[in-house]
CSV table of C-alpha atoms and ligand atoms in Angstrom, one decimal:
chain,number,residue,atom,x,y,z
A,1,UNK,CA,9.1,-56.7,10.4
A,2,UNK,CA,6.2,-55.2,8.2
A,3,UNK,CA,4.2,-52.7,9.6
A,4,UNK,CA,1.3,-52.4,7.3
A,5,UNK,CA,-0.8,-49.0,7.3
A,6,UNK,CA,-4.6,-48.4,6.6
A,7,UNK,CA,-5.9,-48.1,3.1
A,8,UNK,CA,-6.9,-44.1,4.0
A,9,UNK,CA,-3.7,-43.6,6.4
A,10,UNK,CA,-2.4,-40.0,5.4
A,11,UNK,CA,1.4,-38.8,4.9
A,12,UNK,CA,1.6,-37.9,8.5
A,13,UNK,CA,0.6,-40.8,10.0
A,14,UNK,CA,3.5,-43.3,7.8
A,15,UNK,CA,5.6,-40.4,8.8
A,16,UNK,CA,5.0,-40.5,12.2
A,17,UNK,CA,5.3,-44.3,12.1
A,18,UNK,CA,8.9,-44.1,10.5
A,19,UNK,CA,10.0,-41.4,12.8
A,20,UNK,CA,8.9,-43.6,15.7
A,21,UNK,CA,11.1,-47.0,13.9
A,22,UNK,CA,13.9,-44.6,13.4
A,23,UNK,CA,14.4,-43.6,17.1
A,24,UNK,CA,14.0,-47.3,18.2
A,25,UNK,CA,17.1,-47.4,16.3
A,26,UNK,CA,16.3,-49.3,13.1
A,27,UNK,CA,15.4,-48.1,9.2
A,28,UNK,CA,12.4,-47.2,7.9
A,29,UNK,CA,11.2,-48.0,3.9
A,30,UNK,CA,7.8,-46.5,3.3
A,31,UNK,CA,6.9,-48.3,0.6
A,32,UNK,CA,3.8,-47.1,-1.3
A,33,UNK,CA,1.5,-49.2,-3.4
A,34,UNK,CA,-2.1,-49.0,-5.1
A,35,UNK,CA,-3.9,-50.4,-1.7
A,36,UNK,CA,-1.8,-49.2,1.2
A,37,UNK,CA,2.0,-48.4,2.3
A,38,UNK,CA,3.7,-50.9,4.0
A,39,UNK,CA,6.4,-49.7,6.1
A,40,UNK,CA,9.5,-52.1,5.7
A,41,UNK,CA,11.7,-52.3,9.1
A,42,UNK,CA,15.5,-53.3,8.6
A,43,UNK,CA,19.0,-52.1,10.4
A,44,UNK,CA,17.7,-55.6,12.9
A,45,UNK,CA,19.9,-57.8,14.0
A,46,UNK,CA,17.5,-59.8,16.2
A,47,UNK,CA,13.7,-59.8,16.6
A,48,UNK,CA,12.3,-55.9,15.9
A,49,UNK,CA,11.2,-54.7,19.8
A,50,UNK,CA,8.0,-53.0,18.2
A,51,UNK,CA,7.1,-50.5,21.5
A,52,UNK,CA,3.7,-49.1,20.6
A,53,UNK,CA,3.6,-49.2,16.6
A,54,UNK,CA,1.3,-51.2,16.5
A,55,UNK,CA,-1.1,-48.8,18.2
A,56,UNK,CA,0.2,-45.9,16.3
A,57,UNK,CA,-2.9,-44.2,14.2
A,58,UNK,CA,-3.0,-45.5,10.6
A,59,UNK,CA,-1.2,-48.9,11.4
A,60,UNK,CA,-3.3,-51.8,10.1
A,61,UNK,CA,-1.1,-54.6,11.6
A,62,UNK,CA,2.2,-55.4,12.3
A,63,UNK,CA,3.5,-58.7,10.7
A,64,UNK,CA,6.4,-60.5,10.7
A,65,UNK,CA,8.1,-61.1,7.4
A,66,UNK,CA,9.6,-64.9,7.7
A,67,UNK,CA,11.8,-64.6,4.2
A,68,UNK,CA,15.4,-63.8,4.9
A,69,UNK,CA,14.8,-61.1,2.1
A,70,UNK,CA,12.4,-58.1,3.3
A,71,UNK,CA,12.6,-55.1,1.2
A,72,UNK,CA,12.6,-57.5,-2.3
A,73,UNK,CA,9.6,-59.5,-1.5
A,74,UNK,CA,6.2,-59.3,-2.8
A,75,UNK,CA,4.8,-59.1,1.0
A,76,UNK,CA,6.4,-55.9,1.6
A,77,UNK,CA,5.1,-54.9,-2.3
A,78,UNK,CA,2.4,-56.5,-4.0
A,79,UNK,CA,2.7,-54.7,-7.4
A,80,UNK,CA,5.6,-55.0,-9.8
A,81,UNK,CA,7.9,-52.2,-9.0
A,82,UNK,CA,8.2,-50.7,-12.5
A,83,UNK,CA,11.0,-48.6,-13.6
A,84,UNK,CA,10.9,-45.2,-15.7
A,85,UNK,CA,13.3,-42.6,-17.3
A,86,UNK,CA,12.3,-38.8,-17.6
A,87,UNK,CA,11.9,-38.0,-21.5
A,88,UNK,CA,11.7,-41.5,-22.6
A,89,UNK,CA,8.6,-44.1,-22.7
A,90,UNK,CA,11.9,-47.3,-22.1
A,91,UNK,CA,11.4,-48.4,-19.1
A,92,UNK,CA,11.3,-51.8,-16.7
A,93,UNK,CA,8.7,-53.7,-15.4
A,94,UNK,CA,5.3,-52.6,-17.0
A,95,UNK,CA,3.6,-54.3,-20.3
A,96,UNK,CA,6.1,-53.0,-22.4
A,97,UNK,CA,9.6,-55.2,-22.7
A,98,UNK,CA,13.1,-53.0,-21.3
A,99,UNK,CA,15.1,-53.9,-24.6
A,100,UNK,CA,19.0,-53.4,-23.6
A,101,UNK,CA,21.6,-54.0,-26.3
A,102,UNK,CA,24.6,-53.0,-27.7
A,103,UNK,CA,28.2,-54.5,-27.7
A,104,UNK,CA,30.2,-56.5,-24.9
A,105,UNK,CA,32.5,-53.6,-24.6
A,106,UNK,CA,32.6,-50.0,-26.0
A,107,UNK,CA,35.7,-50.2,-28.7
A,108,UNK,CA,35.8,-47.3,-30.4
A,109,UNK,CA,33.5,-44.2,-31.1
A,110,UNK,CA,32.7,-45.7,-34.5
A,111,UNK,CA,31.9,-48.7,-33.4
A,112,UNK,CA,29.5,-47.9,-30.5
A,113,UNK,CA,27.6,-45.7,-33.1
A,114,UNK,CA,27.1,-48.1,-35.8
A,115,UNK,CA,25.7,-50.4,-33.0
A,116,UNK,CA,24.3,-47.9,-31.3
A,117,UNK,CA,22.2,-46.5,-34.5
A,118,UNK,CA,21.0,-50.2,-35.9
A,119,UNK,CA,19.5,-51.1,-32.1
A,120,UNK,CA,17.8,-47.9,-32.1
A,121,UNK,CA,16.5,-48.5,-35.5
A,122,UNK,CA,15.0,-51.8,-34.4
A,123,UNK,CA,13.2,-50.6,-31.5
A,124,UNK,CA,15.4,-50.8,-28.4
A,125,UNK,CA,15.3,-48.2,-25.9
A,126,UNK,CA,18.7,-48.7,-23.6
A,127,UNK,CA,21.8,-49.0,-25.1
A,128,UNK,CA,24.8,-51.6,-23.5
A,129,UNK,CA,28.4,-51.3,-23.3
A,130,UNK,CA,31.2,-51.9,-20.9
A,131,UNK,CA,33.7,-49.5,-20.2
A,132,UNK,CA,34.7,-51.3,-17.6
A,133,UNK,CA,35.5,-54.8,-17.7
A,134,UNK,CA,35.5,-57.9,-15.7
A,135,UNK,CA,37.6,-60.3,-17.9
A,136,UNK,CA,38.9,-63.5,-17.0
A,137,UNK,CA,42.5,-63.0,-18.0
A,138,UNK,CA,44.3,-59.6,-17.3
A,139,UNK,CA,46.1,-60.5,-20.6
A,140,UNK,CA,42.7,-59.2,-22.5
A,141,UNK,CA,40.9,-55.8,-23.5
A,142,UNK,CA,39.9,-54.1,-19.8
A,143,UNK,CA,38.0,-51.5,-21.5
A,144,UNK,CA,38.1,-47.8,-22.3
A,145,UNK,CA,37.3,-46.7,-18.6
A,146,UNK,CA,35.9,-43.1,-18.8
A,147,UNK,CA,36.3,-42.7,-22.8
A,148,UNK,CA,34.2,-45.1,-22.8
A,149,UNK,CA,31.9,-43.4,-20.8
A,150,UNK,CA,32.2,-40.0,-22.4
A,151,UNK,CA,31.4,-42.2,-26.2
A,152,UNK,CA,28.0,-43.8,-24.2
A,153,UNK,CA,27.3,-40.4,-23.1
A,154,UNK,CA,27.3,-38.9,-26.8
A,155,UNK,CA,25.1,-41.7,-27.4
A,156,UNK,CA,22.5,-41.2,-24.9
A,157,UNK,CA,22.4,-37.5,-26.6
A,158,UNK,CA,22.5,-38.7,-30.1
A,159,UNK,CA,19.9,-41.6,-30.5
A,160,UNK,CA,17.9,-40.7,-27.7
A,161,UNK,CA,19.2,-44.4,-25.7
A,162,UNK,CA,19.1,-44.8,-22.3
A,163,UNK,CA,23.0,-46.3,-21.3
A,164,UNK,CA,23.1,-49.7,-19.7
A,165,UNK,CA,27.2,-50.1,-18.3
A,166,UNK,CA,29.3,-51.9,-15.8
A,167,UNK,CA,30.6,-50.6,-12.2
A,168,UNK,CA,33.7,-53.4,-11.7
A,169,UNK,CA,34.6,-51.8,-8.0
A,170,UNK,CA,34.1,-49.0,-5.9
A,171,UNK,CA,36.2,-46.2,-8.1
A,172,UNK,CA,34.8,-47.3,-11.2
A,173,UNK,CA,31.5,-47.0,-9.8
A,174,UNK,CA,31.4,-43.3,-8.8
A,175,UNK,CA,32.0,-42.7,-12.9
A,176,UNK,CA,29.6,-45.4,-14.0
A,177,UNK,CA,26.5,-43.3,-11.9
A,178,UNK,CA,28.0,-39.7,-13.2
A,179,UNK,CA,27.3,-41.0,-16.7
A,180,UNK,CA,25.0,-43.8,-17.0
A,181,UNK,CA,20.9,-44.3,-16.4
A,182,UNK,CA,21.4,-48.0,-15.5
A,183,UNK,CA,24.8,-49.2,-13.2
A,184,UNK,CA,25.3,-52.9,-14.0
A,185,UNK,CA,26.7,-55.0,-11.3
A,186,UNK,CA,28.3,-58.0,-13.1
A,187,UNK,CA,27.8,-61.9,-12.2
A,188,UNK,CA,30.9,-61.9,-10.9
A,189,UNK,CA,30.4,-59.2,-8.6
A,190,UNK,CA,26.8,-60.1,-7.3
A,191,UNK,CA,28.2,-61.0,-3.5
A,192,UNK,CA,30.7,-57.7,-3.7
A,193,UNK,CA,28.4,-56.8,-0.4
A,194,UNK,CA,30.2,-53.6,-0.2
A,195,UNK,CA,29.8,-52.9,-4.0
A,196,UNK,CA,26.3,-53.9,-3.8
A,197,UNK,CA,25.6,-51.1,-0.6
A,198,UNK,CA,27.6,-48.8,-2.2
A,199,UNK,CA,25.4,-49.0,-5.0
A,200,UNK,CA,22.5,-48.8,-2.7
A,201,UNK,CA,23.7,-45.4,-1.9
A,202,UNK,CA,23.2,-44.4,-5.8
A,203,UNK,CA,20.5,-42.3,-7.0
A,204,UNK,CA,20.5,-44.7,-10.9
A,205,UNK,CA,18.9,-48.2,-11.0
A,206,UNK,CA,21.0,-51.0,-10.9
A,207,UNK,CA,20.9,-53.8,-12.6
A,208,UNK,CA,21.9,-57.0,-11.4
A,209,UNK,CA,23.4,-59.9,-12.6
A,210,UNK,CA,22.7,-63.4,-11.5
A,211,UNK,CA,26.2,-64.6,-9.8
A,212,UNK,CA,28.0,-67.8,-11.8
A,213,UNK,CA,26.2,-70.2,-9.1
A,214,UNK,CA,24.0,-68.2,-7.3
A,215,UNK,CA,20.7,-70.1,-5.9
A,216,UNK,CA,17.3,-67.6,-6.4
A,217,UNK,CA,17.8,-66.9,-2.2
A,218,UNK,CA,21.3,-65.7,-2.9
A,219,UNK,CA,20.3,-63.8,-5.8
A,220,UNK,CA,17.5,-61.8,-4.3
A,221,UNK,CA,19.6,-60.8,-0.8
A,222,UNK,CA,22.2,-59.3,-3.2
A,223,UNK,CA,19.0,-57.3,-4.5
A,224,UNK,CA,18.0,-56.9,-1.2
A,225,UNK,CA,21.5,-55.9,0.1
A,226,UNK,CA,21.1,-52.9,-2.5
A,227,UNK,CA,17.6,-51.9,-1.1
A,228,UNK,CA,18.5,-51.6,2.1
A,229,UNK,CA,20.1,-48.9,1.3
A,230,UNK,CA,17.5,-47.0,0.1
A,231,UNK,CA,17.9,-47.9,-3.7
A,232,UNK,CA,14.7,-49.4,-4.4
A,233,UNK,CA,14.9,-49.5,-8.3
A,234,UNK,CA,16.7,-52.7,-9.1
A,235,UNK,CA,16.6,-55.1,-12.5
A,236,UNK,CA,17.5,-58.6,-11.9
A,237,UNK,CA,19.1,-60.2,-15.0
A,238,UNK,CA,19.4,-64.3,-15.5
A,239,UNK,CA,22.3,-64.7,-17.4
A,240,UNK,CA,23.2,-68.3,-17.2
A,241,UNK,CA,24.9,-70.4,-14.4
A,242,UNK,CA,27.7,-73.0,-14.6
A,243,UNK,CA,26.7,-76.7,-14.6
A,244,UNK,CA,28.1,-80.0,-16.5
A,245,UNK,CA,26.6,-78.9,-19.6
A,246,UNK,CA,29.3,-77.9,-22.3
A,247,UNK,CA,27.5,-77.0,-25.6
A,248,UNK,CA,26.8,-73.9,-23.7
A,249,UNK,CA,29.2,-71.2,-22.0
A,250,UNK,CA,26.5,-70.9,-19.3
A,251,UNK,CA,22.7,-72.7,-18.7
A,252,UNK,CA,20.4,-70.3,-18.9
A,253,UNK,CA,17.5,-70.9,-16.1
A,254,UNK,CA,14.8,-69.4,-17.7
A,255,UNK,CA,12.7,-71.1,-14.5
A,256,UNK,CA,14.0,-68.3,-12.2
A,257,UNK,CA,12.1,-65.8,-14.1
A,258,UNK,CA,8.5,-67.4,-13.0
A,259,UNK,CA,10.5,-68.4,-9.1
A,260,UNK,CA,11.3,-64.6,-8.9
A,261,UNK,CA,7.9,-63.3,-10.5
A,262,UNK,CA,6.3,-65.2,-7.3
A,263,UNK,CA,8.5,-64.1,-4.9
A,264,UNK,CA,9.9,-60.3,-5.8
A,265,UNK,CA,7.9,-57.5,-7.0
A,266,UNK,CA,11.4,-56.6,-8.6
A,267,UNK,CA,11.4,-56.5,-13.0
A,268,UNK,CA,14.0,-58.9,-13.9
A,269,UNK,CA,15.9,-59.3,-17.5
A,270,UNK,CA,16.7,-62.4,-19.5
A,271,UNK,CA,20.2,-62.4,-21.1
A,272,UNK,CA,20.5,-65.2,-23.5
A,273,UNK,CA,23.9,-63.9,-25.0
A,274,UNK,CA,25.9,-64.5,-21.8
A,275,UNK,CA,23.7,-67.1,-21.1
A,276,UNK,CA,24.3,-69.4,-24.0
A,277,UNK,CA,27.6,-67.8,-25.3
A,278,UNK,CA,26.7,-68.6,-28.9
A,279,UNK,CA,25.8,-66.4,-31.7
A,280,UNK,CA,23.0,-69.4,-33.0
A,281,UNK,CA,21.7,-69.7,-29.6
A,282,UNK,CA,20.7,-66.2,-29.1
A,283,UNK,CA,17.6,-65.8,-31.0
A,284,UNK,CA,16.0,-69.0,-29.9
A,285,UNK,CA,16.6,-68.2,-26.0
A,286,UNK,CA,15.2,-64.7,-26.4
A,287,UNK,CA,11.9,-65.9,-28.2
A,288,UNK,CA,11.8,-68.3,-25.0
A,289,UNK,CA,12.7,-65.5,-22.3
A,290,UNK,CA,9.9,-63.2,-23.5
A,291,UNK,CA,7.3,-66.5,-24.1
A,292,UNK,CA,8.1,-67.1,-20.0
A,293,UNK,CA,7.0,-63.4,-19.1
A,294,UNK,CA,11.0,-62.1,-18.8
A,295,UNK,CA,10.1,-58.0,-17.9
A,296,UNK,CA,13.3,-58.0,-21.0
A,297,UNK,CA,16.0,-59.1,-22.7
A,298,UNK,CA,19.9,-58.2,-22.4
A,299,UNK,CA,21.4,-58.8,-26.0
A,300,UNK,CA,24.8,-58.2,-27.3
A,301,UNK,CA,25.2,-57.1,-30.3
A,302,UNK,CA,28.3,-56.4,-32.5
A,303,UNK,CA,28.6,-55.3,-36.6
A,304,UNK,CA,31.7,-57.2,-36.9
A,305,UNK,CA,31.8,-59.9,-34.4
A,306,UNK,CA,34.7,-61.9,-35.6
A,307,UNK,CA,36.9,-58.4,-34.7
A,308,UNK,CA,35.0,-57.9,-31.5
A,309,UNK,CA,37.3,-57.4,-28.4
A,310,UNK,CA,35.4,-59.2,-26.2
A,311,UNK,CA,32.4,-61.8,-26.2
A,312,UNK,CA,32.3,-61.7,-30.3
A,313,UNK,CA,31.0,-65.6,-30.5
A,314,UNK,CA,28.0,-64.8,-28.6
A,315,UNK,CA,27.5,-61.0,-30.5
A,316,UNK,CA,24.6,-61.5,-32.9
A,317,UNK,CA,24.6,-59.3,-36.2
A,318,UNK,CA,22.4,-55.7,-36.3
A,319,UNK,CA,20.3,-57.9,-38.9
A,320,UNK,CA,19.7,-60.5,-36.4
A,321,UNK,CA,19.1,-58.4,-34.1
A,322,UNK,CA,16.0,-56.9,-36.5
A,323,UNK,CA,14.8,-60.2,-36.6
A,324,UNK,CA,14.6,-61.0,-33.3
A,325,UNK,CA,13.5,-58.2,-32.9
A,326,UNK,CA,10.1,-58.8,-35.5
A,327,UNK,CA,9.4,-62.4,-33.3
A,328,UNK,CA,9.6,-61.2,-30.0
A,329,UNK,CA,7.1,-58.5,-30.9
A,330,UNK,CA,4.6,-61.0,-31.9
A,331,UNK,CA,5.4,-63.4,-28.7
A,332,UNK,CA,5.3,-60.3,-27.1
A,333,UNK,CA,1.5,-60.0,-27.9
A,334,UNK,CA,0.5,-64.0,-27.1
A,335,UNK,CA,2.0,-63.4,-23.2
A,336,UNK,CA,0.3,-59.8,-23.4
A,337,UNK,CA,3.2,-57.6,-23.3
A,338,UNK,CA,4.6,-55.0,-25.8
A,339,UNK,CA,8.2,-54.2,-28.0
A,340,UNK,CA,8.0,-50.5,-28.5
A,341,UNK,CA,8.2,-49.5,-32.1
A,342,UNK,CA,11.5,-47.4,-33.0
A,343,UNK,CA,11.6,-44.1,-31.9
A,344,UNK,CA,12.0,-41.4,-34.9
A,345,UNK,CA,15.4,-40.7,-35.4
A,346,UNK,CA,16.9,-37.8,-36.3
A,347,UNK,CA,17.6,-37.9,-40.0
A,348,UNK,CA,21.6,-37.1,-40.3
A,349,UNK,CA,23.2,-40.6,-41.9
A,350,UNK,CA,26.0,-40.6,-39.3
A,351,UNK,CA,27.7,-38.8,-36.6
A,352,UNK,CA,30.3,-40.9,-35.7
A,353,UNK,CA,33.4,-39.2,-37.6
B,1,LIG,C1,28.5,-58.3,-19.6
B,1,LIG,O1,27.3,-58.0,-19.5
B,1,LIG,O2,29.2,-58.0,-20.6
B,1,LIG,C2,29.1,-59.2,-18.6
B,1,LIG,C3,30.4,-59.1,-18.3
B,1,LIG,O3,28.1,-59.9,-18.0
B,1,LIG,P1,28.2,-61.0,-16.8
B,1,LIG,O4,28.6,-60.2,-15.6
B,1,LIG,O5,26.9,-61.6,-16.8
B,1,LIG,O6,29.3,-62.0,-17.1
B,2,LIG,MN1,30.0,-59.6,-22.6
């Protein structure tokens, strides 16, 4: 249920409306936008027994909301929910593009820095890395855990990037939201439903990753999973799904960005490096993802690939990087969106030592 206020309804009147849902015994979520709130009802199992509200001063109308998803969906908010960071202009979900890149995984001080200062240097305003990772085989590189934190961290500080990393499970989690601006719930992760309400219960965005064979509906009750908990700042990312083909590690379905544009006021991110899972792939897919209104792009990027410890095939080079950088700027402009220029950095050559 939706219970939709008046254009001039005043704080005290929603207030009093999600007071009155609470002692029915369900959850209220005020949310505000440029017309009206709408007051989101969840914590049903059944049909909402609606007592008076309707009649309550303020309340416009009472509708119900036939999508399994609520707190997601453009009927509960009409605008795009946009996404900001104090003391930086990055953000998710208005003109300008959320940029996120870096490497697969955090390896070493040295190499998170010489990433970290060529994405910076091209424009981007969030910077990726896991510390954390999921990996297929437990024979392979898990990550640096908190060190790799505490390396992002000094990053952050340094270049001025907002951090973009991974929470793999509940303990790894509580760390992630200490020292990151974005938690990333991985693909493989996106029906963790006690992962995904834990992560509700964080005050960071979240951004979430489309699960290996997730449908759109799927994907948006994970979102909506995290919402209900009172997180309302989520990121979708399309990263690819599994199908026959095989000249790709994933298919990217750059359609889902216009299905979830229709249906979710959330922002959501293209990520054409898990996506396709080749180097030579990367650039084309990202010129794409901007050219079919993606709110961003998720790029991996490594100095030395070939050495990488994880997902070097799909790592494109800091100079390719610059470059796609340079051509999503003018697609960019044609879909009428923005790349932020680079933000001044501070002139010291390097601080990784
Ligand atoms: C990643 O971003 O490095 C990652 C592991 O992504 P996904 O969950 O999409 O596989
Ligand atoms: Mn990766």
């Amino acid at each position: 249920m939706l219970v939709v206020m008046q254009a001039h309804a005043t704080e005290e009147q929603v207030r009093a409306v999600c007071e009155k849902i609470e002692s029915l015994g369900y959850r209220a979520h005020p949310i505000p936008g440029s017309q009206r709130t709408a007051i989101g009802i969840t914590g049903n199992t059944g049909a909402v027994e609606i007592g008076s509200l309707d009649e309550m001063s303020g309340v416009q109308d009472v509708i119900r909301v036939s999508k399994p998803y609520k707190l997601v969906s453009r009927d509960v908010k009409e605008e795009n929910t946009v996404i900001t960071f104090p003391g930086t202009d990055g953000g998710f979900g208005s003109r300008n593009l959320g940029i996120v890149a870096g490497p697969c995984s955090v390896e070493s001080r040295e190499q998170a820095f010489t990433v970290a200062e060529r994405v910076a240097k091209a424009g981007a305003r969030f910077f990726r890395g896991g510390a954390y990772k999921p990996r297929t085989s437990p024979y392979t590189f898990q990550g640096l855990g908190e060190n790799g934190l505490k390396i992002m961290a000094e990053i952050r500080e340094r270049f001025g990037l907002r951090i973009v990393t991974e929470a793999i499970d509940s303990e790894s989690l509580e760390l992630v939201a200490e020292y990151a601006d974005v938690i990333q719930i991985g693909a493989r992760n996106m029906q963790n439903f006690s992962l995904l309400k834990k992560a509700g219960r964080m005050r960071k965005p979240v951004l979430l990753k489309r699960g290996l064979s997730a449908t759109l509906e799927e994907f948006l009750m994970a979102a909506e999973y995290i919402l209900s908990e009172g997180n309302y700042q989520v990121i979708l990312c399309e990263r690819g799904v599994r199908t026959f083909a095989d000249h790709t590690r994933n298919t990217l379905d750059l359609s889902i960005v216009a299905a979830v544009q229709r249906l979710s006021h959330l922002p959501i991110l293209v990520d054409p490096s898990h996506g396709t899972g080749k180097r030579d792939k990367v650039l084309p897919m990202s010129r794409a993802a901007v050219a079919v209104g993606a709110d961003g792009l998720l790029i991996e990027v490594h100095h030395d690939p070939d050495r990488a410890l994880s997902d070097g095939a799909q790592s494109i080079f800091p100079d390719q990087f610059d470059e796609l950088m340079a051509e999503i700027r003018q697609i960019a402009a044609v879909v009428h969106r923005h790349v932020q220029e680079p933000l001044p950095q501070p002139t010291v050559a390097k601080a990784a030592s």
